[in-house]
Amino acid sequence: MAFRPLLSRTLGLTQTLTHSHNLSQLRGLQTFSLPDLSYDYGALEPAISGEIMQLHHQKHHQAYITNYNKALEQLEDAIAKGDSSSVVKLQSAIKFNGGGHINHSIFWKNLSPVSEGGGEPPHGSLGWAIDTHFGSMEVLVQKINAEGAALQGSGWVWLGLDKESKKLVVDTTANQDPLVTKGANLVPLLGIDVWEHAYYLQYKNVRPDYLKNIWKVINWKYASQVYGKECP
Amino acid sequence: MGSCCYSPSPSSSHLLVTDFFSWGFKSSKLPFLQQKRRFDRSQRASKICGYHGLRTPPYKLDALEPYMSLKTLEMHWGGHHRNYVEGLNKQLEKNDILYGFTMDELVKVTYNNGNPLPEFNNAAQVWNHDFFWESMQPGGGDMPKLGVLQQIEKDFGSFTNFREKFVEAALTLFGSGWVWLVLKKEEKRLAVIKTSNGICPLVWDDIPIISLDMWEHAYYLDYKNDKGKYVNVFMNHLVSWNAAMARMARAEAFVNLGEPKIPIA
């Protein structure tokens, strides 16, 4: 009989212990970490300099992830406390930093060194779809470059697939908005970062040159894969 | 009211020496151009007429070293700012209605109450950059004095608090934009605000006192992604409180900041 209260007291103690450590893991909050690139920072030269790749990956993308995790933790807290005004206030930070993480994760996969097929145009169903929807690869590239150059401020230019209509679309998003904010059915195949940090050190203010050269390292294999999954 | 510029230097809608040769027939008063004009008539007919000029900053381009490098000034002023001016002039060429507006008026009119016309972006960015260069000076930073300091202490509690708010606004801006110290007309007080892309507080009828460009091109060459360092350097070494004082003095003509002095009978 004397044991029971002792047992329940120790159980109570371990409960409080697990509550103070790993609280978020206990409740299942997933945090995010910087994905590795499958190529060296310098492997995309001369289209994109190694200096830019390193800064872009290690500083910018990492910052989005850090702030995204922070915002998610704060959101979890606010939800648990039923603090609606904090929940709503955090939405913009989540959209910005979460979007930054999503977009850059896709971006790294959209690029590959020339030696690994970067720049090679897509064969198969995606290539055919591009010719059907845009006429030719050149027309698509021109369209994307024009929209990318005309974007005011910071943002992304995308080649996306409308899941429902199975049509390819070219669209832009502002700041770090993911493509899905432009249409719930849009799946990003290819995204080009036109924030100044993506090209300034190398191309200065000549964004059109950056857009012209980035095609040499675009990884169409990844875009084809994503396309193939949605349009088998 | 709209034609009152917030700067002591000549209005940028006047002919500048540097834009001499980009003017077409509008400069008929200049005798030594006449000979050239006769030969160039057919070519000149299609040339752009410069409505607005690229105003030079009130200091040499390397005067802000080491806090803002010559390279940045050359790129930022000579590249970005110049492109906005030339883009604006190209647009104005096709637009009779907007011809003859001053920069202030252009910004407000093209903002079109939130539904901006295509000229807005260029007009606002030209205005913003003119204002920005004049918001800085070599040997800047330190603290404001006299009336500006008094008003800051009245509206923010202390200069330190204002500085914190300003830096925080700069670091929490999403995307490209600007941070401003403005005098709010309605509320008759100073405030720190941030705007996206090219938006300028003029469109809300507020009076800008100081601005900081937070577009990446403003700091990337010098500080890469270290925004915090850039903003602190601006506050410590670049911001021109002299310009702020001049602007405040002018603003007081439009906003009554004083307590009413009712004489005791």
CSV table of C-alpha atoms in Angstrom, one decimal:
chain,number,residue,atom,x,y,z
A,1,MET,CA,0.0,0.0,0.0
A,2,ALA,CA,2.8,2.3,0.8
A,3,PHE,CA,4.2,1.5,-2.7
A,4,ARG,CA,1.2,2.8,-4.6
A,5,PRO,CA,1.5,6.4,-3.7
A,6,LEU,CA,5.3,6.1,-4.3
A,7,LEU,CA,4.7,4.6,-7.7
A,8,SER,CA,2.2,7.2,-8.8
A,9,ARG,CA,4.6,9.9,-7.5
A,10,THR,CA,7.5,8.6,-9.6
A,11,LEU,CA,5.2,8.3,-12.6
A,12,GLY,CA,4.1,11.9,-12.0
A,13,LEU,CA,7.8,12.9,-11.9
A,14,THR,CA,8.7,11.2,-15.2
A,15,GLN,CA,5.6,12.8,-16.8
A,16,THR,CA,6.8,16.2,-15.9
A,17,LEU,CA,10.3,15.4,-17.0
A,18,THR,CA,9.2,14.4,-20.5
A,19,HIS,CA,7.0,17.5,-20.6
A,20,SER,CA,9.9,19.8,-20.1
A,21,HIS,CA,12.2,18.1,-22.6
A,22,ASN,CA,11.2,17.5,-26.2
A,23,LEU,CA,7.9,19.0,-25.7
A,24,SER,CA,7.4,19.6,-29.4
A,25,GLN,CA,8.5,16.1,-30.3
A,26,LEU,CA,6.0,14.7,-27.8
A,27,ARG,CA,3.3,16.5,-29.5
A,28,GLY,CA,4.7,15.6,-33.0
A,29,LEU,CA,5.8,19.0,-34.3
A,30,GLN,CA,8.1,18.4,-37.2
A,31,THR,CA,10.9,20.8,-37.6
A,32,PHE,CA,12.9,21.2,-40.8
A,33,SER,CA,16.6,21.2,-41.7
A,34,LEU,CA,18.6,22.4,-44.6
A,35,PRO,CA,18.6,19.8,-47.5
A,36,ASP,CA,21.9,19.0,-49.0
A,37,LEU,CA,22.7,19.9,-52.6
A,38,SER,CA,23.5,17.0,-54.9
A,39,TYR,CA,26.3,19.0,-56.5
A,40,ASP,CA,29.2,21.2,-55.3
A,41,TYR,CA,28.7,24.9,-54.9
A,42,GLY,CA,31.0,25.6,-57.8
A,43,ALA,CA,29.5,23.0,-60.1
A,44,LEU,CA,27.1,25.4,-61.8
A,45,GLU,CA,29.8,27.8,-63.0
A,46,PRO,CA,29.9,29.9,-65.1
A,47,ALA,CA,26.1,30.2,-65.2
A,48,ILE,CA,25.8,30.7,-61.4
A,49,SER,CA,28.9,31.4,-59.4
A,50,GLY,CA,30.0,29.3,-56.5
A,51,GLU,CA,30.0,32.3,-54.2
A,52,ILE,CA,26.3,32.9,-54.9
A,53,MET,CA,25.4,29.2,-54.5
A,54,GLN,CA,27.1,29.0,-51.1
A,55,LEU,CA,25.5,32.2,-49.8
A,56,HIS,CA,22.2,31.3,-51.2
A,57,HIS,CA,22.1,27.8,-49.7
A,58,GLN,CA,24.0,28.3,-46.4
A,59,LYS,CA,22.8,31.7,-45.5
A,60,HIS,CA,19.5,32.6,-47.2
A,61,HIS,CA,17.8,29.2,-47.3
A,62,GLN,CA,19.1,28.4,-43.8
A,63,ALA,CA,17.6,31.6,-42.5
A,64,TYR,CA,14.2,30.8,-44.0
A,65,ILE,CA,14.3,27.3,-42.3
A,66,THR,CA,15.4,28.7,-39.0
A,67,ASN,CA,12.7,31.3,-38.9
A,68,TYR,CA,10.1,28.8,-40.2
A,69,ASN,CA,10.9,26.5,-37.4
A,70,LYS,CA,10.6,29.3,-34.9
A,71,ALA,CA,7.3,30.5,-36.3
A,72,LEU,CA,6.0,26.9,-36.2
A,73,GLU,CA,6.9,26.5,-32.6
A,74,GLN,CA,5.3,29.8,-31.7
A,75,LEU,CA,2.2,28.7,-33.7
A,76,GLU,CA,2.0,25.4,-31.8
A,77,ASP,CA,2.1,27.3,-28.6
A,78,ALA,CA,-0.5,29.8,-29.7
A,79,ILE,CA,-2.8,27.0,-30.9
A,80,ALA,CA,-2.5,25.1,-27.6
A,81,LYS,CA,-3.3,28.2,-25.6
A,82,GLY,CA,-6.2,29.1,-27.9
A,83,ASP,CA,-4.5,32.5,-28.6
A,84,SER,CA,-6.3,33.3,-31.8
A,85,SER,CA,-4.7,36.7,-32.4
A,86,SER,CA,-1.2,35.2,-32.2
A,87,VAL,CA,-2.3,32.4,-34.5
A,88,VAL,CA,-3.4,34.9,-37.1
A,89,LYS,CA,-0.4,37.2,-36.5
A,90,LEU,CA,2.0,34.4,-37.2
A,91,GLN,CA,0.5,33.5,-40.6
A,92,SER,CA,2.6,36.0,-42.6
A,93,ALA,CA,5.8,34.8,-41.0
A,94,ILE,CA,4.9,31.2,-41.8
A,95,LYS,CA,3.9,32.1,-45.4
A,96,PHE,CA,7.1,34.0,-45.9
A,97,ASN,CA,9.6,31.6,-44.3
A,98,GLY,CA,7.8,28.4,-45.1
A,99,GLY,CA,7.3,29.5,-48.6
A,100,GLY,CA,11.0,30.4,-48.7
A,101,HIS,CA,11.9,26.8,-47.6
A,102,ILE,CA,9.5,25.2,-50.1
A,103,ASN,CA,10.6,27.3,-53.0
A,104,HIS,CA,14.3,26.9,-52.4
A,105,SER,CA,14.1,23.2,-51.9
A,106,ILE,CA,12.5,22.9,-55.3
A,107,PHE,CA,15.0,25.3,-56.8
A,108,TRP,CA,18.1,23.2,-55.8
A,109,LYS,CA,16.5,20.3,-57.6
A,110,ASN,CA,15.8,22.4,-60.6
A,111,LEU,CA,19.5,22.9,-61.1
A,112,SER,CA,22.2,20.5,-62.0
A,113,PRO,CA,25.7,20.8,-63.4
A,114,VAL,CA,26.2,20.5,-67.2
A,115,SER,CA,28.1,17.3,-66.6
A,116,GLU,CA,25.0,15.7,-65.1
A,117,GLY,CA,22.6,16.8,-67.7
A,118,GLY,CA,22.0,20.4,-66.8
A,119,GLY,CA,20.6,22.4,-69.7
A,120,GLU,CA,19.5,19.3,-71.6
A,121,PRO,CA,16.0,19.9,-72.9
A,122,PRO,CA,13.3,17.4,-71.8
A,123,HIS,CA,12.5,14.4,-73.9
A,124,GLY,CA,9.4,12.4,-73.4
A,125,SER,CA,6.0,13.6,-72.3
A,126,LEU,CA,7.1,16.9,-70.9
A,127,GLY,CA,9.0,17.9,-74.0
A,128,TRP,CA,6.0,17.0,-76.1
A,129,ALA,CA,3.6,19.0,-73.7
A,130,ILE,CA,5.8,22.0,-74.0
A,131,ASP,CA,5.8,21.9,-77.8
A,132,THR,CA,2.0,21.5,-77.7
A,133,HIS,CA,1.2,24.2,-75.3
A,134,PHE,CA,3.9,26.8,-76.2
A,135,GLY,CA,4.9,25.9,-79.7
A,136,SER,CA,8.5,25.3,-78.9
A,137,MET,CA,11.1,25.3,-76.1
A,138,GLU,CA,12.4,28.7,-77.3
A,139,VAL,CA,9.0,30.3,-77.0
A,140,LEU,CA,8.7,28.9,-73.4
A,141,VAL,CA,12.1,30.2,-72.5
A,142,GLN,CA,11.3,33.6,-73.9
A,143,LYS,CA,8.0,33.8,-72.0
A,144,ILE,CA,9.6,32.8,-68.7
A,145,ASN,CA,12.5,35.2,-69.2
A,146,ALA,CA,10.1,38.1,-70.1
A,147,GLU,CA,8.0,37.5,-67.0
A,148,GLY,CA,11.0,37.0,-64.8
A,149,ALA,CA,12.6,40.3,-66.0
A,150,ALA,CA,9.4,42.2,-65.6
A,151,LEU,CA,8.7,41.1,-62.1
A,152,GLN,CA,8.9,44.2,-59.8
A,153,GLY,CA,10.7,43.7,-56.5
A,154,SER,CA,11.4,40.1,-55.3
A,155,GLY,CA,9.7,36.9,-56.4
A,156,TRP,CA,9.8,33.7,-58.5
A,157,VAL,CA,8.9,32.8,-62.0
A,158,TRP,CA,7.4,29.3,-62.5
A,159,LEU,CA,6.6,26.7,-65.0
A,160,GLY,CA,3.7,24.9,-63.5
A,161,LEU,CA,1.2,22.2,-64.3
A,162,ASP,CA,-2.5,22.6,-63.6
A,163,LYS,CA,-3.4,19.2,-62.1
A,164,GLU,CA,-7.0,19.5,-63.2
A,165,SER,CA,-6.8,20.7,-66.7
A,166,LYS,CA,-3.4,19.0,-67.3
A,167,LYS,CA,-2.2,22.3,-68.9
A,168,LEU,CA,1.2,23.9,-68.5
A,169,VAL,CA,1.3,27.4,-67.2
A,170,VAL,CA,3.9,30.1,-66.8
A,171,ASP,CA,3.3,32.3,-63.7
A,172,THR,CA,5.0,34.5,-61.2
A,173,THR,CA,4.7,34.8,-57.4
A,174,ALA,CA,5.8,37.7,-55.2
A,175,ASN,CA,8.3,37.5,-52.4
A,176,GLN,CA,8.3,33.8,-51.2
A,177,ASP,CA,4.8,32.9,-52.1
A,178,PRO,CA,4.7,29.3,-53.3
A,179,LEU,CA,3.1,28.6,-56.6
A,180,VAL,CA,0.1,27.1,-54.9
A,181,THR,CA,-1.0,30.6,-53.8
A,182,LYS,CA,-1.7,31.3,-57.4
A,183,GLY,CA,-4.0,28.3,-57.9
A,184,ALA,CA,-4.7,25.3,-55.7
A,185,ASN,CA,-4.3,23.0,-58.6
A,186,LEU,CA,-0.9,24.3,-59.6
A,187,VAL,CA,2.1,22.0,-59.3
A,188,PRO,CA,5.5,23.6,-59.7
A,189,LEU,CA,7.7,21.9,-62.2
A,190,LEU,CA,10.4,24.6,-62.5
A,191,GLY,CA,11.0,27.7,-60.5
A,192,ILE,CA,13.6,30.4,-61.0
A,193,ASP,CA,14.5,32.7,-58.1
A,194,VAL,CA,14.5,36.3,-59.3
A,195,TRP,CA,15.3,37.8,-55.9
A,196,GLU,CA,18.3,40.0,-56.2
A,197,HIS,CA,20.3,37.7,-53.9
A,198,ALA,CA,20.1,35.0,-56.5
A,199,TYR,CA,22.2,36.8,-59.1
A,200,TYR,CA,23.4,40.2,-57.9
A,201,LEU,CA,27.0,39.4,-57.0
A,202,GLN,CA,27.5,38.0,-60.5
A,203,TYR,CA,25.1,39.8,-62.8
A,204,LYS,CA,24.6,43.0,-60.8
A,205,ASN,CA,21.4,44.6,-62.0
A,206,VAL,CA,21.3,42.8,-65.3
A,207,ARG,CA,18.6,40.3,-64.5
A,208,PRO,CA,17.9,39.4,-68.1
A,209,ASP,CA,21.5,38.1,-68.4
A,210,TYR,CA,21.0,35.9,-65.4
A,211,LEU,CA,17.8,34.5,-66.9
A,212,LYS,CA,19.5,33.9,-70.2
A,213,ASN,CA,22.3,31.9,-68.6
A,214,ILE,CA,20.5,29.9,-66.1
A,215,TRP,CA,18.9,27.7,-68.8
A,216,LYS,CA,22.4,26.1,-69.2
A,217,VAL,CA,22.1,24.5,-65.8
A,218,ILE,CA,18.3,23.8,-65.6
A,219,ASN,CA,17.6,20.2,-64.6
A,220,TRP,CA,14.8,19.1,-66.9
A,221,LYS,CA,15.0,15.5,-65.6
A,222,TYR,CA,13.5,16.6,-62.3
A,223,ALA,CA,10.7,18.6,-64.0
A,224,SER,CA,10.0,15.6,-66.2
A,225,GLN,CA,9.7,13.4,-63.2
A,226,VAL,CA,7.2,15.6,-61.5
A,227,TYR,CA,5.3,16.0,-64.7
A,228,GLY,CA,5.3,12.3,-65.2
A,229,LYS,CA,3.8,11.7,-61.8
A,230,GLU,CA,0.9,14.0,-62.4
A,231,CYS,CA,0.4,13.0,-66.1
A,232,PRO,CA,1.3,9.3,-66.4
B,1,MET,CA,1.3,72.0,-52.2
B,2,GLY,CA,2.2,69.4,-54.6
B,3,SER,CA,4.9,71.4,-56.2
B,4,CYS,CA,6.7,72.0,-53.0
B,5,CYS,CA,9.7,69.7,-53.1
B,6,TYR,CA,11.1,68.2,-50.0
B,7,SER,CA,14.6,69.0,-51.0
B,8,PRO,CA,16.8,72.1,-51.2
B,9,SER,CA,18.3,71.1,-54.6
B,10,PRO,CA,16.8,72.1,-57.9
B,11,SER,CA,13.7,70.2,-59.0
B,12,SER,CA,14.5,67.3,-61.2
B,13,SER,CA,12.0,68.4,-63.8
B,14,HIS,CA,14.4,71.2,-64.8
B,15,LEU,CA,16.9,70.7,-67.6
B,16,LEU,CA,20.1,69.4,-66.2
B,17,VAL,CA,23.4,69.9,-67.9
B,18,THR,CA,23.9,66.1,-68.0
B,19,ASP,CA,20.7,65.6,-70.0
B,20,PHE,CA,21.6,68.3,-72.5
B,21,PHE,CA,21.8,66.0,-75.5
B,22,SER,CA,18.9,63.8,-74.7
B,23,TRP,CA,16.5,66.8,-75.2
B,24,GLY,CA,14.9,67.1,-78.6
B,25,PHE,CA,13.1,70.1,-80.0
B,26,LYS,CA,11.9,71.4,-76.6
B,27,SER,CA,15.3,73.1,-76.1
B,28,SER,CA,14.9,75.6,-78.9
B,29,LYS,CA,16.3,78.4,-76.8
B,30,LEU,CA,19.8,77.1,-77.0
B,31,PRO,CA,21.7,78.7,-80.0
B,32,PHE,CA,24.6,76.4,-80.4
B,33,LEU,CA,22.4,73.4,-80.7
B,34,GLN,CA,20.6,74.9,-83.7
B,35,GLN,CA,23.3,73.9,-86.2
B,36,LYS,CA,23.4,70.3,-84.9
B,37,ARG,CA,19.6,70.2,-85.0
B,38,ARG,CA,19.4,71.0,-88.7
B,39,PHE,CA,21.4,67.9,-89.6
B,40,ASP,CA,19.9,65.7,-87.0
B,41,ARG,CA,16.3,66.6,-87.6
B,42,SER,CA,15.2,63.3,-89.0
B,43,GLN,CA,17.0,61.3,-86.4
B,44,ARG,CA,16.0,63.6,-83.5
B,45,ALA,CA,12.4,63.2,-84.3
B,46,SER,CA,12.3,59.8,-82.9
B,47,LYS,CA,14.6,60.5,-79.9
B,48,ILE,CA,13.3,60.5,-76.3
B,49,CYS,CA,12.7,63.9,-74.8
B,50,GLY,CA,14.0,63.9,-71.2
B,51,TYR,CA,11.2,65.1,-69.0
B,52,HIS,CA,13.0,64.3,-65.8
B,53,GLY,CA,16.6,64.1,-65.0
B,54,LEU,CA,18.7,61.9,-62.9
B,55,ARG,CA,19.5,64.0,-59.9
B,56,THR,CA,23.0,63.5,-58.6
B,57,PRO,CA,23.5,62.8,-54.9
B,58,PRO,CA,24.7,65.8,-52.8
B,59,TYR,CA,28.1,64.2,-52.4
B,60,LYS,CA,30.7,62.4,-54.5
B,61,LEU,CA,29.9,58.8,-55.2
B,62,ASP,CA,32.9,57.6,-53.1
B,63,ALA,CA,32.1,59.9,-50.2
B,64,LEU,CA,30.2,57.3,-48.2
B,65,GLU,CA,33.1,54.9,-48.0
B,66,PRO,CA,33.7,52.6,-46.2
B,67,TYR,CA,30.1,52.3,-45.1
B,68,MET,CA,28.6,52.3,-48.6
B,69,SER,CA,31.1,51.6,-51.3
B,70,LEU,CA,31.8,53.5,-54.5
B,71,LYS,CA,30.8,50.3,-56.3
B,72,THR,CA,27.4,50.2,-54.7
B,73,LEU,CA,26.8,53.9,-55.4
B,74,GLU,CA,27.9,53.4,-59.0
B,75,MET,CA,25.6,50.4,-59.4
B,76,HIS,CA,22.7,51.7,-57.4
B,77,TRP,CA,22.6,55.3,-58.6
B,78,GLY,CA,24.2,54.8,-62.0
B,79,GLY,CA,22.3,51.6,-62.8
B,80,HIS,CA,19.1,51.1,-60.9
B,81,HIS,CA,18.2,54.8,-60.3
B,82,ARG,CA,19.1,55.7,-63.8
B,83,ASN,CA,17.0,52.9,-65.2
B,84,TYR,CA,14.0,54.1,-63.3
B,85,VAL,CA,14.5,57.6,-64.7
B,86,GLU,CA,14.9,56.4,-68.2
B,87,GLY,CA,12.0,54.0,-67.9
B,88,LEU,CA,9.8,56.8,-66.6
B,89,ASN,CA,10.8,59.2,-69.4
B,90,LYS,CA,10.0,56.5,-72.0
B,91,GLN,CA,6.6,56.0,-70.5
B,92,LEU,CA,5.9,59.8,-70.3
B,93,GLU,CA,6.8,60.1,-73.9
B,94,LYS,CA,3.6,58.3,-74.7
B,95,ASN,CA,1.4,60.0,-72.1
B,96,ASP,CA,0.3,63.6,-72.7
B,97,ILE,CA,-1.7,63.9,-69.5
B,98,LEU,CA,1.2,63.3,-67.1
B,99,TYR,CA,3.6,65.6,-68.9
B,100,GLY,CA,4.5,68.6,-66.8
B,101,PHE,CA,3.8,67.0,-63.5
B,102,THR,CA,6.4,67.4,-60.8
B,103,MET,CA,7.8,64.2,-59.2
B,104,ASP,CA,5.6,64.6,-56.1
B,105,GLU,CA,2.5,65.0,-58.1
B,106,LEU,CA,3.4,62.1,-60.4
B,107,VAL,CA,3.8,59.7,-57.5
B,108,LYS,CA,0.5,60.6,-56.0
B,109,VAL,CA,-1.5,60.7,-59.3
B,110,THR,CA,0.0,57.4,-60.7
B,111,TYR,CA,-0.7,55.6,-57.4
B,112,ASN,CA,-4.3,56.1,-58.3
B,113,ASN,CA,-5.6,55.4,-54.8
B,114,GLY,CA,-4.2,51.9,-54.7
B,115,ASN,CA,-4.8,50.8,-58.2
B,116,PRO,CA,-1.4,52.0,-59.6
B,117,LEU,CA,-0.9,53.0,-63.2
B,118,PRO,CA,2.1,51.5,-65.1
B,119,GLU,CA,4.1,54.7,-64.6
B,120,PHE,CA,3.8,54.4,-60.8
B,121,ASN,CA,6.6,52.0,-60.2
B,122,ASN,CA,9.1,54.1,-62.1
B,123,ALA,CA,7.9,57.4,-60.8
B,124,ALA,CA,7.8,56.3,-57.2
B,125,GLN,CA,11.2,54.6,-57.4
B,126,VAL,CA,12.8,57.8,-58.9
B,127,TRP,CA,11.3,59.8,-56.0
B,128,ASN,CA,12.3,57.2,-53.4
B,129,HIS,CA,15.9,57.1,-54.6
B,130,ASP,CA,16.3,60.9,-54.8
B,131,PHE,CA,15.0,61.1,-51.2
B,132,PHE,CA,17.3,58.2,-50.1
B,133,TRP,CA,20.5,59.8,-51.4
B,134,GLU,CA,19.6,63.0,-49.6
B,135,SER,CA,18.8,61.0,-46.4
B,136,MET,CA,22.4,60.2,-46.1
B,137,GLN,CA,25.6,62.2,-45.8
B,138,PRO,CA,29.3,61.6,-45.3
B,139,GLY,CA,29.9,61.7,-41.6
B,140,GLY,CA,26.3,61.0,-40.9
B,141,GLY,CA,24.8,59.0,-38.1
B,142,ASP,CA,25.1,60.2,-34.5
B,143,MET,CA,22.0,61.8,-33.1
B,144,PRO,CA,19.5,64.4,-34.2
B,145,LYS,CA,19.4,67.7,-32.4
B,146,LEU,CA,16.9,70.4,-31.4
B,147,GLY,CA,13.4,70.1,-32.8
B,148,VAL,CA,13.8,66.7,-34.4
B,149,LEU,CA,15.2,65.1,-31.3
B,150,GLN,CA,12.4,66.7,-29.2
B,151,GLN,CA,9.7,65.4,-31.5
B,152,ILE,CA,11.3,61.9,-31.5
B,153,GLU,CA,11.5,61.8,-27.8
B,154,LYS,CA,7.9,63.0,-27.6
B,155,ASP,CA,6.6,60.4,-30.0
B,156,PHE,CA,8.8,57.4,-29.2
B,157,GLY,CA,9.8,58.0,-25.6
B,158,SER,CA,13.5,58.1,-26.4
B,159,PHE,CA,15.9,58.2,-29.3
B,160,THR,CA,17.0,54.6,-28.4
B,161,ASN,CA,13.4,53.4,-28.6
B,162,PHE,CA,13.0,55.0,-32.0
B,163,ARG,CA,16.2,53.5,-33.2
B,164,GLU,CA,15.1,50.0,-32.0
B,165,LYS,CA,11.8,50.4,-33.8
B,166,PHE,CA,13.5,51.5,-37.0
B,167,VAL,CA,16.0,48.7,-37.0
B,168,GLU,CA,13.3,46.2,-36.2
B,169,ALA,CA,11.1,47.4,-39.1
B,170,ALA,CA,14.1,47.1,-41.4
B,171,LEU,CA,14.8,43.5,-40.4
B,172,THR,CA,11.2,42.3,-40.5
B,173,LEU,CA,10.4,43.5,-43.9
B,174,PHE,CA,9.3,40.7,-46.2
B,175,GLY,CA,10.8,41.0,-49.7
B,176,SER,CA,11.9,44.3,-51.2
B,177,GLY,CA,10.9,47.6,-49.7
B,178,TRP,CA,11.8,50.7,-47.7
B,179,VAL,CA,11.7,51.8,-44.1
B,180,TRP,CA,10.7,55.4,-43.3
B,181,LEU,CA,10.5,57.8,-40.5
B,182,VAL,CA,7.4,59.9,-41.4
B,183,LEU,CA,5.4,62.7,-39.9
B,184,LYS,CA,1.9,61.6,-40.0
B,185,LYS,CA,-0.4,64.4,-41.1
B,186,GLU,CA,-3.6,63.2,-39.4
B,187,GLU,CA,-2.1,62.0,-36.2
B,188,LYS,CA,0.4,64.9,-36.0
B,189,ARG,CA,3.2,62.6,-34.9
B,190,LEU,CA,6.3,60.8,-36.1
B,191,ALA,CA,6.1,57.1,-36.9
B,192,VAL,CA,8.3,54.4,-38.3
B,193,ILE,CA,6.7,52.6,-41.3
B,194,LYS,CA,7.8,50.1,-43.8
B,195,THR,CA,6.6,49.9,-47.4
B,196,SER,CA,6.8,47.2,-50.1
B,197,ASN,CA,8.6,47.5,-53.4
B,198,GLY,CA,8.3,51.1,-54.5
B,199,ILE,CA,5.5,52.4,-52.4
B,200,CYS,CA,6.1,55.8,-50.9
B,201,PRO,CA,4.4,57.4,-47.9
B,202,LEU,CA,3.5,60.4,-50.0
B,203,VAL,CA,0.6,58.4,-51.4
B,204,TRP,CA,-1.0,58.4,-47.9
B,205,ASP,CA,-0.3,62.1,-47.6
B,206,ASP,CA,2.3,61.5,-44.9
B,207,ILE,CA,5.6,63.5,-44.9
B,208,PRO,CA,8.7,61.4,-45.1
B,209,ILE,CA,11.7,62.6,-43.0
B,210,ILE,CA,14.2,59.8,-43.4
B,211,SER,CA,14.3,56.7,-45.6
B,212,LEU,CA,16.4,53.5,-45.8
B,213,ASP,CA,16.4,51.3,-48.9
B,214,MET,CA,16.0,47.7,-48.0
B,215,TRP,CA,16.0,46.3,-51.5
B,216,GLU,CA,18.8,43.7,-51.7
B,217,HIS,CA,20.6,45.7,-54.3
B,218,ALA,CA,21.2,48.5,-51.8
B,219,TYR,CA,23.4,46.4,-49.5
B,220,TYR,CA,24.3,43.1,-51.2
B,221,LEU,CA,27.6,44.1,-52.7
B,222,ASP,CA,28.8,45.5,-49.4
B,223,TYR,CA,27.2,43.3,-46.8
B,224,LYS,CA,25.9,40.2,-48.7
B,225,ASN,CA,23.0,38.9,-46.6
B,226,ASP,CA,24.0,40.7,-43.4
B,227,LYS,CA,21.0,43.0,-43.2
B,228,GLY,CA,21.6,43.8,-39.5
B,229,LYS,CA,25.1,45.1,-40.2
B,230,TYR,CA,23.8,47.3,-43.0
B,231,VAL,CA,21.0,48.8,-41.0
B,232,ASN,CA,23.3,49.5,-38.0
B,233,VAL,CA,25.9,51.1,-40.2
B,234,PHE,CA,23.2,53.3,-41.7
B,235,MET,CA,22.0,54.5,-38.3
B,236,ASN,CA,25.6,55.0,-37.0
B,237,HIS,CA,27.4,56.5,-39.9
B,238,LEU,CA,25.2,57.4,-42.8
B,239,VAL,CA,21.8,58.8,-41.8
B,240,SER,CA,21.7,62.6,-42.3
B,241,TRP,CA,19.9,64.3,-39.4
B,242,ASN,CA,20.6,67.6,-41.1
B,243,ALA,CA,18.4,66.6,-44.0
B,244,ALA,CA,15.8,65.4,-41.4
B,245,MET,CA,15.9,68.8,-39.7
B,246,ALA,CA,15.3,70.6,-43.0
B,247,ARG,CA,12.5,68.3,-43.9
B,248,MET,CA,10.9,68.7,-40.5
B,249,ALA,CA,11.1,72.4,-40.7
B,250,ARG,CA,9.3,72.3,-44.0
B,251,ALA,CA,6.8,69.8,-42.8
B,252,GLU,CA,5.8,72.1,-39.9
B,253,ALA,CA,4.3,74.4,-42.5
B,254,PHE,CA,1.8,71.7,-43.2
B,255,VAL,CA,1.3,70.0,-39.9
B,256,ASN,CA,0.6,71.9,-36.7
B,257,LEU,CA,2.7,70.2,-34.1
B,258,GLY,CA,2.5,72.8,-31.4
B,259,GLU,CA,0.4,73.1,-28.4
B,260,PRO,CA,-2.1,75.9,-28.8
B,261,LYS,CA,-0.8,78.9,-26.9
B,262,ILE,CA,-4.0,80.4,-25.5
B,263,PRO,CA,-3.1,83.6,-23.7
B,264,ILE,CA,-4.4,83.9,-20.3
B,265,ALA,CA,-6.6,86.9,-20.1
